[in-house]
Short mmCIF file of C-alpha atoms and ligand atoms in Angstrom, two decimals:
data_model
loop_
_atom_site.label_atom_id
_atom_site.label_comp_id
_atom_site.label_asym_id
_atom_site.label_seq_id
_atom_site.Cartn_x
_atom_site.Cartn_y
_atom_site.Cartn_z
CA UNK A 1 57.53 131.07 212.67
CA UNK A 2 55.56 132.97 215.22
CA UNK A 3 51.56 132.08 214.76
CA UNK A 4 49.02 133.76 216.61
CA UNK A 5 45.62 131.26 217.11
CA UNK A 6 42.38 133.15 218.18
CA UNK A 7 40.51 130.78 219.84
CA UNK A 8 42.86 128.63 220.87
CA UNK A 9 40.91 127.31 223.79
CA UNK A 10 37.89 126.32 221.18
CA UNK A 11 37.75 122.66 219.54
CA UNK A 12 39.42 123.70 216.27
CA UNK A 13 42.09 126.16 217.87
CA UNK A 14 43.05 123.50 220.59
CA UNK A 15 43.87 120.81 217.94
CA UNK A 16 45.36 123.43 215.35
CA UNK A 17 47.83 124.47 217.77
CA UNK A 18 48.55 120.99 219.45
CA UNK A 19 49.58 120.44 215.84
CA UNK A 20 51.10 123.71 215.19
CA UNK A 21 53.71 123.30 218.32
CA UNK A 22 54.25 119.77 217.51
CA UNK A 23 55.39 120.71 213.92
CA UNK A 24 57.72 123.20 215.66
CA UNK A 25 56.05 126.73 215.47
CA UNK A 26 55.89 129.15 218.06
CA UNK A 27 52.12 129.78 219.11
CA UNK A 28 50.70 132.22 220.76
CA UNK A 29 46.85 131.10 221.60
CA UNK A 30 44.73 133.78 222.57
CA UNK A 31 41.05 133.21 224.07
CA UNK A 32 38.44 134.82 226.12
CA UNK A 33 37.14 131.63 227.53
CA UNK A 34 33.83 132.53 227.71
CA UNK A 35 30.55 130.52 228.36
CA UNK A 36 28.96 129.96 225.34
CA UNK A 37 29.18 126.52 226.68
CA UNK A 38 31.23 124.95 229.63
CA UNK A 39 34.68 127.01 229.83
CA UNK A 40 35.86 124.04 231.90
CA UNK A 41 35.91 122.48 228.55
CA UNK A 42 38.07 124.71 227.37
CA UNK A 43 40.32 125.00 230.22
CA UNK A 44 40.96 120.97 230.01
CA UNK A 45 41.97 121.71 226.23
CA UNK A 46 44.46 124.19 227.49
CA UNK A 47 45.66 121.72 230.14
CA UNK A 48 46.03 119.48 227.87
CA UNK A 49 48.76 121.80 225.36
CA UNK A 50 50.19 122.51 229.01
CA UNK A 51 51.23 119.14 229.00
CA UNK A 52 52.20 118.34 225.48
CA UNK A 53 55.83 118.12 225.86
CA UNK A 54 56.36 120.63 222.85
CA UNK A 55 54.47 122.98 225.50
CA UNK A 56 57.28 125.19 225.38
CA UNK A 57 56.48 126.56 221.97
CA UNK A 58 53.01 128.02 223.29
CA UNK A 59 52.17 130.81 225.20
CA UNK A 60 48.08 131.50 226.10
CA UNK A 61 46.73 134.77 226.15
CA UNK A 62 43.42 135.32 228.11
CA UNK A 63 42.13 138.56 225.81
CA UNK A 64 38.92 139.50 223.99
CA UNK A 65 39.11 139.64 220.24
CA UNK A 66 36.52 142.72 220.58
CA UNK A 67 38.89 144.53 223.24
CA UNK A 68 40.78 146.95 220.55
CA UNK A 69 43.68 148.57 222.34
CA UNK A 70 45.06 145.28 224.33
CA UNK A 71 44.41 143.39 220.43
CA UNK A 72 46.22 146.35 219.10
CA UNK A 73 49.26 146.07 221.76
CA UNK A 74 49.18 142.63 221.73
CA UNK A 75 49.82 142.91 217.48
CA UNK A 76 52.44 145.41 218.13
CA UNK A 77 54.19 143.69 220.65
CA UNK A 78 54.14 139.93 219.28
CA UNK A 79 54.99 141.05 215.46
CA UNK A 80 53.09 137.61 214.54
CA UNK A 81 54.07 136.05 210.70
CA UNK A 82 51.03 134.49 210.73
CA UNK A 83 47.62 135.19 211.91
CA UNK A 84 45.28 132.82 212.04
CA UNK A 85 41.14 133.61 213.16
CA UNK A 86 38.76 130.87 215.06
CA UNK A 87 37.83 133.42 217.32
CA UNK A 88 33.89 133.89 217.04
CA UNK A 89 30.24 133.02 218.68
CA UNK A 90 29.66 130.49 216.69
CA UNK A 91 26.37 128.63 216.64
CA UNK A 92 23.28 128.83 214.41
CA UNK A 93 20.81 128.95 217.17
CA UNK A 94 22.01 130.84 219.53
CA UNK A 95 22.21 133.80 217.26
CA UNK A 96 18.50 134.25 217.29
CA UNK A 97 18.61 134.96 221.01
CA UNK A 98 21.53 136.71 221.36
CA UNK A 99 22.57 138.87 218.32
CA UNK A 100 25.02 140.91 220.26
CA UNK A 101 27.32 138.41 221.05
CA UNK A 102 28.06 137.55 217.09
CA UNK A 103 28.67 141.84 216.64
CA UNK A 104 30.91 142.06 219.28
CA UNK A 105 32.75 138.86 218.62
CA UNK A 106 32.43 138.34 214.83
CA UNK A 107 32.46 142.03 213.66
CA UNK A 108 34.27 144.22 215.94
CA UNK A 109 36.81 141.31 216.67
CA UNK A 110 37.42 140.69 213.87
CA UNK A 111 37.84 144.43 212.57
CA UNK A 112 40.50 144.65 215.35
CA UNK A 113 42.00 141.15 213.54
CA UNK A 114 42.12 143.12 210.13
CA UNK A 115 43.64 146.24 211.86
CA UNK A 116 46.51 144.27 213.23
CA UNK A 117 47.20 142.52 210.13
CA UNK A 118 47.42 146.05 208.44
CA UNK A 119 49.65 147.68 210.63
CA UNK A 120 52.33 144.84 211.62
CA UNK A 121 53.35 143.64 208.12
CA UNK A 122 51.27 140.07 208.67
CA UNK A 123 52.47 137.51 206.05
CA UNK A 124 49.49 135.39 205.87
CA UNK A 125 45.99 135.95 207.50
CA UNK A 126 43.57 132.85 207.84
CA UNK A 127 40.09 133.07 208.87
CA UNK A 128 37.79 130.64 209.95
CA UNK A 129 34.11 131.26 207.51
CA UNK A 130 31.80 128.54 207.64
CA UNK A 131 29.56 126.81 205.20
CA UNK A 132 26.54 128.23 206.54
CA UNK A 133 27.24 131.27 204.19
CA UNK A 134 25.24 129.03 201.51
CA UNK A 135 22.29 129.17 203.35
CA UNK A 136 19.37 127.60 201.42
CA UNK A 137 20.88 127.45 198.29
CA UNK A 138 19.16 125.22 195.66
CA UNK A 139 22.68 124.16 194.00
CA UNK A 140 25.08 121.25 195.34
CA UNK A 141 27.35 120.55 196.40
CA UNK A 142 28.06 124.18 197.20
CA UNK A 143 31.40 125.89 195.62
CA UNK A 144 33.12 128.87 196.43
CA UNK A 145 31.90 130.13 192.91
CA UNK A 146 28.17 130.23 194.36
CA UNK A 147 26.62 133.01 195.13
CA UNK A 148 26.06 133.71 199.11
CA UNK A 149 23.93 136.42 199.68
CA UNK A 150 20.81 134.58 201.12
CA UNK A 151 21.95 133.82 204.61
CA UNK A 152 19.65 132.27 207.05
CA UNK A 153 20.96 133.04 210.23
CA UNK A 154 22.63 136.28 211.85
CA UNK A 155 25.80 133.92 212.43
CA UNK A 156 25.80 133.48 208.84
CA UNK A 157 25.61 136.87 208.01
CA UNK A 158 28.62 137.80 210.20
CA UNK A 159 30.45 135.01 208.58
CA UNK A 160 29.50 136.10 204.82
CA UNK A 161 30.54 139.81 206.45
CA UNK A 162 34.15 138.68 207.58
CA UNK A 163 34.55 137.27 204.02
CA UNK A 164 34.26 141.00 202.75
CA UNK A 165 36.13 142.52 205.50
CA UNK A 166 38.70 140.75 204.88
CA UNK A 167 38.71 141.02 200.91
CA UNK A 168 38.57 144.53 201.39
CA UNK A 169 41.52 144.52 203.58
CA UNK A 170 43.63 142.43 201.36
CA UNK A 171 42.60 144.93 198.32
CA UNK A 172 43.34 147.88 200.41
CA UNK A 173 46.51 146.57 202.07
CA UNK A 174 47.94 143.71 200.12
CA UNK A 175 47.13 141.26 202.89
CA UNK A 176 47.51 137.88 201.72
CA UNK A 177 44.66 136.08 203.08
CA UNK A 178 42.98 133.01 202.97
CA UNK A 179 39.02 132.36 204.06
CA UNK A 180 38.23 129.14 204.78
CA UNK A 181 34.67 127.67 204.56
CA UNK A 182 34.53 124.92 207.34
CA UNK A 183 31.42 121.83 207.07
CA UNK A 184 30.50 120.55 210.38
CA UNK A 185 33.71 119.71 212.33
CA UNK A 186 33.81 116.91 214.13
CA UNK A 187 35.60 114.87 216.43
CA UNK A 188 37.55 114.37 220.37
CA UNK A 189 37.19 117.50 222.65
CA UNK A 190 34.24 118.41 220.39
CA UNK A 191 31.88 121.29 221.12
CA UNK A 192 28.93 120.26 223.50
CA UNK A 193 26.58 123.03 221.53
CA UNK A 194 26.17 120.22 218.30
CA UNK A 195 24.68 117.53 217.59
CA UNK A 196 26.71 114.54 217.72
CA UNK A 197 27.90 115.48 221.20
CA UNK A 198 24.52 115.84 222.25
CA UNK A 199 23.11 112.75 220.69
CA UNK A 200 26.13 110.88 222.28
CA UNK A 201 25.73 112.30 225.58
CA UNK A 202 21.91 111.87 225.70
CA UNK A 203 22.19 108.09 224.48
CA UNK A 204 24.75 107.04 227.23
CA UNK A 205 22.64 108.58 229.63
CA UNK A 206 19.32 107.16 228.40
CA UNK A 207 17.68 110.41 227.34
CA UNK A 208 15.95 110.80 223.79
CA UNK A 209 17.62 112.60 221.21
CA UNK A 210 15.92 115.54 219.37
CA UNK A 211 16.02 115.01 215.88
CA UNK A 212 14.95 118.68 213.87
CA UNK A 213 13.19 118.48 211.07
CA UNK A 214 12.39 114.73 211.64
CA UNK A 215 15.81 114.40 211.07
CA UNK A 216 15.58 114.55 207.43
CA UNK A 217 18.53 116.47 206.69
CA UNK A 218 22.23 115.84 205.03
CA UNK A 219 25.28 117.33 206.48
CA UNK A 220 28.90 117.19 204.92
CA UNK A 221 30.42 115.81 208.49
CA UNK A 222 34.06 116.67 208.33
CA UNK A 223 36.48 114.97 210.88
CA UNK A 224 39.02 117.28 212.74
CA UNK A 225 42.27 115.67 211.77
CA UNK A 226 40.94 116.36 208.06
CA UNK A 227 40.41 119.98 208.90
CA UNK A 228 43.40 120.47 210.76
CA UNK A 229 45.74 118.92 207.99
CA UNK A 230 43.84 121.25 205.38
CA UNK A 231 44.74 124.57 207.60
CA UNK A 232 48.66 123.24 207.97
CA UNK A 233 49.07 122.57 204.11
CA UNK A 234 48.31 126.20 203.38
CA UNK A 235 50.12 128.00 205.84
CA UNK A 236 53.20 129.38 203.97
CA UNK A 237 51.46 129.12 201.01
CA UNK A 238 50.38 132.67 200.65
CA UNK A 239 48.04 133.62 197.83
CA UNK A 240 48.90 135.25 194.74
CA UNK A 241 46.66 138.61 193.55
CA UNK A 242 43.86 136.61 192.15
CA UNK A 243 42.12 137.58 188.80
CA UNK A 244 38.38 137.69 188.88
CA UNK A 245 35.92 137.98 185.85
CA UNK A 246 33.83 140.02 188.14
CA UNK A 247 35.79 142.76 189.01
CA UNK A 248 39.22 144.73 188.34
CA UNK A 249 40.37 144.45 191.88
CA UNK A 250 42.85 141.70 192.24
CA UNK A 251 43.94 141.05 196.35
CA UNK A 252 45.73 138.07 197.45
CA UNK A 253 43.00 136.56 198.97
CA UNK A 254 41.39 133.17 198.08
CA UNK A 255 38.43 131.37 199.94
CA UNK A 256 38.25 127.96 199.74
CA UNK A 257 35.59 124.98 201.45
CA UNK A 258 37.21 122.56 203.11
CA UNK A 259 34.95 120.00 203.69
CA UNK A 260 34.49 116.16 203.26
CA UNK A 261 32.50 116.24 200.07
CA UNK A 262 30.55 113.09 200.97
CA UNK A 263 27.00 114.13 203.10
CA UNK A 264 25.24 111.95 204.95
CA UNK A 265 22.07 111.58 206.00
CA UNK A 266 21.54 112.26 209.57
CA UNK A 267 20.22 109.16 210.42
CA UNK A 268 23.34 107.58 209.14
CA UNK A 269 25.37 109.55 211.24
CA UNK A 270 23.04 108.72 214.50
CA UNK A 271 23.57 104.78 213.30
CA UNK A 272 27.12 105.30 213.56
CA UNK A 273 26.78 106.56 217.03
CA UNK A 274 24.52 103.76 218.03
CA UNK A 275 26.65 101.36 216.33
CA UNK A 276 29.94 103.06 218.14
CA UNK A 277 28.04 102.76 221.58
CA UNK A 278 26.18 99.71 221.33
CA UNK A 279 23.15 101.19 222.28
CA UNK A 280 20.10 102.09 220.59
CA UNK A 281 18.57 105.85 220.35
CA UNK A 282 15.27 107.13 221.89
CA UNK A 283 14.36 109.73 218.78
CA UNK A 284 12.18 112.67 218.98
CA UNK A 285 11.00 113.97 216.28
CA UNK A 286 11.16 117.53 215.70
CA UNK A 287 9.87 120.43 213.78
CA UNK A 288 12.30 121.94 211.77
CA UNK A 289 14.55 125.01 213.62
CA UNK A 290 15.23 128.70 212.35
CA UNK A 291 18.25 129.14 210.96
CA UNK A 292 18.91 125.18 210.32
CA UNK A 293 19.85 124.11 206.66
CA UNK A 294 18.61 120.87 205.17
CA UNK A 295 21.75 119.87 203.73
CA UNK A 296 25.21 120.67 203.29
CA UNK A 297 27.80 119.41 200.67
CA UNK A 298 31.28 120.95 199.71
CA UNK A 299 32.83 120.86 196.38
CA UNK A 300 36.47 121.03 197.38
CA UNK A 301 38.11 120.65 193.79
CA UNK A 302 39.74 124.05 194.39
CA UNK A 303 41.28 122.62 197.44
CA UNK A 304 42.37 119.47 195.60
CA UNK A 305 43.67 121.39 192.85
CA UNK A 306 45.77 123.74 195.13
CA UNK A 307 47.01 121.83 197.94
CA UNK A 308 46.13 118.25 196.98
CA UNK A 309 43.66 117.66 200.08
CA UNK A 310 42.02 114.86 199.98
CA UNK A 311 39.68 114.42 203.57
CA UNK A 312 40.48 111.04 205.11
CA UNK A 313 38.67 109.70 207.99
CA UNK A 314 35.23 108.13 207.46
CA UNK A 315 32.15 108.49 209.57
CA UNK A 316 32.45 105.50 211.33
CA UNK A 317 36.37 106.16 212.43
CA UNK A 318 35.80 109.49 213.24
CA UNK A 319 32.42 108.62 215.87
CA UNK A 320 34.56 106.17 217.15
CA UNK A 321 37.66 108.51 217.79
CA UNK A 322 35.11 110.64 219.28
CA UNK A 323 33.09 108.06 221.28
CA UNK A 324 36.14 107.15 222.94
CA UNK A 325 37.31 110.26 223.85
CA UNK A 326 33.90 110.97 225.31
CA UNK A 327 33.86 108.22 227.48
CA UNK A 328 37.28 108.84 229.21
CA UNK A 329 36.69 112.31 229.06
CA UNK A 330 33.54 112.32 231.55
CA UNK A 331 35.23 109.85 233.79
N1 NAD B 1 33.03 123.40 214.35
C1 NAD B 1 32.59 123.75 213.19
O1 NAD B 1 31.93 122.45 212.90
C2 NAD B 1 32.17 124.81 212.64
C3 NAD B 1 31.82 125.07 211.31
C4 NAD B 1 32.21 126.31 210.51
C5 NAD B 1 32.54 127.45 211.09
N2 NAD B 1 33.15 126.84 212.52
C6 NAD B 1 34.17 128.34 212.60
O2 NAD B 1 35.58 127.87 212.62
C7 NAD B 1 35.69 128.56 213.96
C8 NAD B 1 36.47 127.85 215.17
O3 NAD B 1 35.32 126.98 215.96
P1 NAD B 1 34.86 125.69 216.93
O4 NAD B 1 34.38 124.97 216.52
O5 NAD B 1 36.12 125.57 217.24
O6 NAD B 1 34.24 126.56 217.66
P2 NAD B 1 34.65 126.99 219.60
O7 NAD B 1 33.51 127.65 220.04
O8 NAD B 1 34.91 125.39 220.34
O9 NAD B 1 36.02 127.95 219.74
C9 NAD B 1 36.14 129.09 219.36
C10 NAD B 1 36.65 129.74 220.79
O10 NAD B 1 36.54 131.01 220.49
C11 NAD B 1 36.55 132.02 221.61
N3 NAD B 1 36.01 133.24 221.57
C12 NAD B 1 34.79 133.88 221.17
N4 NAD B 1 34.59 134.86 220.69
C13 NAD B 1 36.26 135.14 221.15
C14 NAD B 1 36.38 136.92 221.29
N5 NAD B 1 35.56 137.87 221.46
N6 NAD B 1 37.32 137.01 221.59
C15 NAD B 1 38.42 136.10 222.21
N7 NAD B 1 37.95 134.48 222.12
C16 NAD B 1 36.92 134.48 221.96
C17 NAD B 1 35.78 131.01 222.34
O11 NAD B 1 35.77 130.90 224.39
C18 NAD B 1 35.87 129.59 222.17
O12 NAD B 1 36.87 129.30 222.85
C19 NAD B 1 34.66 129.64 214.82
O13 NAD B 1 34.86 130.56 214.10
C20 NAD B 1 33.40 128.82 214.34
O14 NAD B 1 32.77 130.09 213.84
C21 NAD B 1 33.74 125.67 212.86
#
């Protein structure tokens, strides 16, 4: 199959592209290599793909998904079987300072992806949504049947918008579509803007680590390999038209949580990093940040029922893998 992976130089996109080429798929990786975080990390990921023995299955295109004309041309020329949209402006806190980056990539960019799928007979569109759509919902674990009308950041609002835009296109143009709400993904080649990366870096450098809301938070941290296995399992399982008790519309559209289903406190997560590094962290207690949620917890029953999805990597194992990668990377 010919698969478009947008955001291919990003954390999840790099791991997914690697897995897909190793499975023998033909992958077109697209990314604008923006500088939201150090672009040299994105280049390193691409270099890793280049060095993979299956790299002949991979072609990289440097492009911005918000560039309407170029994206439409790429879809027309390449005729993808499957499209996996991971390109987005990520990060909750940054959306308070740079709202337009979210509008450009997550809204304008996303409509170009939908239009490309609409006009080129794409057999399956898979797109990244986020646990942030649950905002500060009271009921836990978070289930896809829960209401998600209360986003507490613009990032979350754009991800919720993606789900609604994709639903309408799936209904109108019968595009088989699967949305995945990722829950705090971590692992080697991870994102420097995320807490686990900053904690590891600061602890190793003898600096303080900032614990927002005094560390009183819980996250359903999910190891990258579990996420990638989840995505790969659904690739050729296109959703059938879905009954919906709230609406007569029956688009071939499904939405899933993809998380570890075992939330841990920030304190226990830090303890896992400390024990892996063999160094005690210097904790600095900080107030809650705007846009942050207190806790996340994925209900993954649907993923289990439909795709036999069972996350298998424990926090200790996952953190050890990350720390091992981080130390060798900075060297
Ligand atoms: N990592 C997580 O914990 C997490 C959790 C929930 C959802 N997500 C979502 O998963 C997807 C991948 O996240 P990630 O952690 O790999 O982030 P990432 O920032 O590492 O990867 C995103 C990639 O997309 C690229 N990109 C951004 N805007 C673009 C544009 N307009 N055109 C082309 N490329 C563009 C970036 O350069 C980057 O390489 C994103 O949609 C993100 O919102 C991630």
